[in-house]
Coordinates of N, CA and C in Angstrom, one line a residue:
L5 N 111.3 99.6 102.8 CA 110.8 100.4 101.4 C 110.3 98.5 100.5
H6 N 111.3 98.0 100.8 CA 110.7 96.8 99.5 C 109.5 96.1 100.1
A7 N 109.0 95.5 100.3 CA 108.2 95.1 101.5 C 107.3 96.4 100.9
A8 N 106.9 97.6 100.7 CA 105.8 98.5 99.9 C 105.9 98.7 98.2
A9 N 107.7 98.1 97.7 CA 107.6 98.3 96.6 C 106.7 96.8 95.6
Y10 N 106.5 96.0 96.7 CA 105.8 94.9 96.1 C 104.3 94.2 97.0
G11 N 104.2 95.6 97.9 CA 102.4 95.8 98.0 C 102.9 94.4 99.5
D12 N 103.7 94.0 99.8 CA 103.6 92.9 100.9 C 103.1 93.9 102.1
V13 N 101.5 93.9 102.1 CA 101.4 94.1 103.4 C 101.2 93.9 105.1
D14 N 101.5 92.9 105.2 CA 101.4 91.3 106.2 C 102.6 92.3 106.5
V15 N 104.0 92.0 106.0 CA 105.5 92.5 106.6 C 105.4 93.8 106.9
M16 N 105.0 94.7 106.1 CA 104.8 96.0 105.8 C 103.8 96.9 107.4
R17 N 103.1 95.7 107.5 CA 102.5 96.4 109.1 C 103.0 95.3 110.4
L18 N 104.2 94.8 110.2 CA 104.7 93.9 111.1 C 106.2 94.6 111.6
L19 N 106.8 95.3 110.7 CA 107.4 96.1 110.8 C 106.6 97.1 111.2
L20 N 105.9 98.1 111.5 CA 105.4 99.5 111.5 C 105.7 99.1 112.7
D21 N 104.6 98.1 113.8 CA 104.2 97.8 114.1 C 105.3 97.9 115.4
E22 N 106.9 97.1 114.6 CA 107.6 97.0 115.2 C 108.5 98.1 115.7
G23 N 108.3 99.6 114.9 CA 108.7 100.9 115.5 C 109.5 101.7 113.6
A24 N 109.0 101.0 112.8 CA 110.0 100.9 111.7 C 109.6 102.3 111.1
D25 N 110.2 103.4 110.7 CA 110.0 104.4 109.7 C 109.3 104.2 108.7
V26 N 108.2 104.7 108.7 CA 107.9 105.8 108.1 C 107.9 106.2 106.9
N27 N 108.2 107.3 107.0 CA 109.2 107.8 106.0 C 110.5 108.2 105.7
A28 N 110.7 106.5 106.3 CA 112.7 106.3 106.1 C 112.9 107.1 104.3
V29 N 113.4 107.3 104.2 CA 114.5 107.3 102.3 C 114.8 106.5 101.9
D30 N 114.8 105.9 100.4 CA 116.3 105.2 100.0 C 117.7 106.4 99.2
A31 N 118.0 105.7 98.3 CA 119.2 106.6 98.4 C 118.8 108.1 96.9
Q32 N 117.9 107.2 96.4 CA 117.2 108.4 96.0 C 115.9 109.8 95.9
R33 N 116.5 109.4 97.2 CA 115.1 110.3 98.7 C 113.4 109.6 98.7
E34 N 113.4 108.7 98.2 CA 111.8 107.7 97.3 C 111.1 107.5 99.4
T35 N 110.2 107.9 99.6 CA 109.6 106.7 100.2 C 109.6 105.2 100.5
A36 N 108.1 104.8 101.1 CA 107.5 103.9 100.8 C 106.6 104.1 100.4
L37 N 106.6 105.4 100.6 CA 104.9 105.9 100.1 C 105.0 105.6 98.4
H38 N 105.9 106.6 98.5 CA 106.9 106.3 96.7 C 106.3 105.6 95.8
L39 N 106.6 104.1 96.7 CA 107.5 103.1 96.0 C 106.0 102.2 95.8
A40 N 105.3 102.7 96.8 CA 103.8 102.0 96.8 C 102.8 102.6 95.5
C41 N 102.7 103.8 95.2 CA 102.3 104.5 94.8 C 102.3 104.2 93.5
V42 N 104.6 104.0 93.0 CA 104.3 103.9 91.8 C 104.6 102.5 91.1
G43 N 104.1 101.4 92.2 CA 103.9 99.9 92.7 C 102.1 99.8 92.2
R44 N 101.4 100.4 91.8 CA 100.4 100.5 92.4 C 99.3 100.1 93.2
H45 N 99.4 99.6 94.3 CA 99.9 99.4 95.9 C 98.3 99.7 96.3
V46 N 97.8 100.0 95.9 CA 96.4 100.7 97.2 C 96.4 100.7 98.7
E47 N 96.5 99.5 98.6 CA 96.2 98.3 100.4 C 98.1 99.4 101.7
A48 N 99.2 98.7 100.2 CA 100.4 99.0 101.6 C 99.5 100.9 101.2
A49 N 99.6 101.7 100.4 CA 99.5 103.4 100.1 C 98.4 103.6 101.4
R50 N 97.4 102.6 101.4 CA 96.4 103.0 103.2 C 97.4 102.8 103.9
L51 N 97.9 101.5 104.1 CA 98.1 101.5 105.6 C 100.0 102.2 105.8
L52 N 100.9 102.6 104.8 CA 101.6 104.0 104.6 C 100.9 105.4 105.6
T53 N 99.9 105.5 104.8 CA 99.2 106.3 105.4 C 98.7 107.0 106.9
K54 N 97.5 105.3 107.1 CA 97.4 105.2 108.5 C 99.0 104.8 109.7
Y55 N 100.2 105.1 109.0 CA 100.2 105.0 110.2 C 101.8 106.1 109.9
G56 N 101.1 107.5 108.9 CA 102.1 108.3 108.9 C 102.7 109.5 108.3
A57 N 102.5 107.8 106.9 CA 103.4 108.7 106.0 C 103.2 109.7 105.2
L58 N 104.1 110.5 104.8 CA 104.5 112.2 103.6 C 103.0 112.4 103.0
W59 N 102.0 112.0 102.8 CA 102.4 112.5 100.7 C 103.0 113.9 100.6
S60 N 103.9 114.4 101.4 CA 104.3 115.9 100.5 C 105.1 114.8 100.3
A61 N 106.7 114.1 101.4 CA 107.7 114.0 100.8 C 108.0 114.5 99.0
V62 N 109.2 114.2 99.8 CA 109.7 114.9 97.8 C 110.6 114.3 98.5
N63 N 110.9 113.6 97.2 CA 112.3 112.7 96.2 C 112.7 113.3 95.6
D64 N 114.3 113.1 94.8 CA 114.5 113.2 94.5 C 115.0 114.4 92.5
D65 N 113.7 113.8 92.4 CA 113.2 114.4 91.1 C 112.2 115.1 91.6
N66 N 112.1 115.9 93.2 CA 111.7 116.8 93.6 C 109.7 116.8 92.4
Q67 N 109.9 115.3 93.5 CA 108.0 114.6 93.2 C 108.2 114.1 94.4
T68 N 106.3 113.8 94.6 CA 106.1 113.3 96.1 C 104.6 112.9 95.3
P69 N 104.3 111.7 96.6 CA 103.7 111.2 95.9 C 102.3 111.1 95.3
V70 N 102.0 111.7 96.0 CA 101.0 112.4 95.4 C 101.1 112.4 93.6
Q71 N 101.9 112.9 92.7 CA 102.0 112.9 91.7 C 103.1 111.8 91.2
L72 N 103.3 110.5 92.1 CA 103.9 109.5 91.4 C 101.8 108.6 91.5
A73 N 100.9 108.4 91.9 CA 99.6 107.8 92.3 C 99.2 108.4 91.0
P74 N 98.1 106.5 90.7 CA 97.8 107.1 89.6 C 96.1 107.6 90.1
P75 N 95.5 107.7 89.6 CA 93.8 108.2 90.2 C 93.2 107.9 90.8
E76 N 92.8 106.5 91.0 CA 92.2 105.2 92.4 C 92.8 106.1 93.3
F77 N 93.8 105.8 93.9 CA 94.8 106.7 95.0 C 94.0 108.2 95.3
M78 N 94.1 108.6 94.6 CA 93.5 109.3 95.4 C 92.0 109.5 95.9
R79 N 91.8 108.7 97.3 CA 90.3 107.8 97.4 C 91.0 108.0 99.0
L80 N 92.3 108.3 98.5 CA 92.9 107.4 99.7 C 92.1 108.4 101.1

């Protein structure tokens, strides 16, 4: 989750290749995709999507990554 929050695509790829859960959640039920969207990390969001991240995942505030994503993410 931290790698997504900072947009560290290389670390994310390594973790995902080693079997990290792409849809793991934090204490607020936010996924790595939520954090990538909030941080405006387009490449991180693209990588997470490739590995099966759910755009429909809901956090504690009932927000999906789509609702948190800036407009340029809608092209993913």
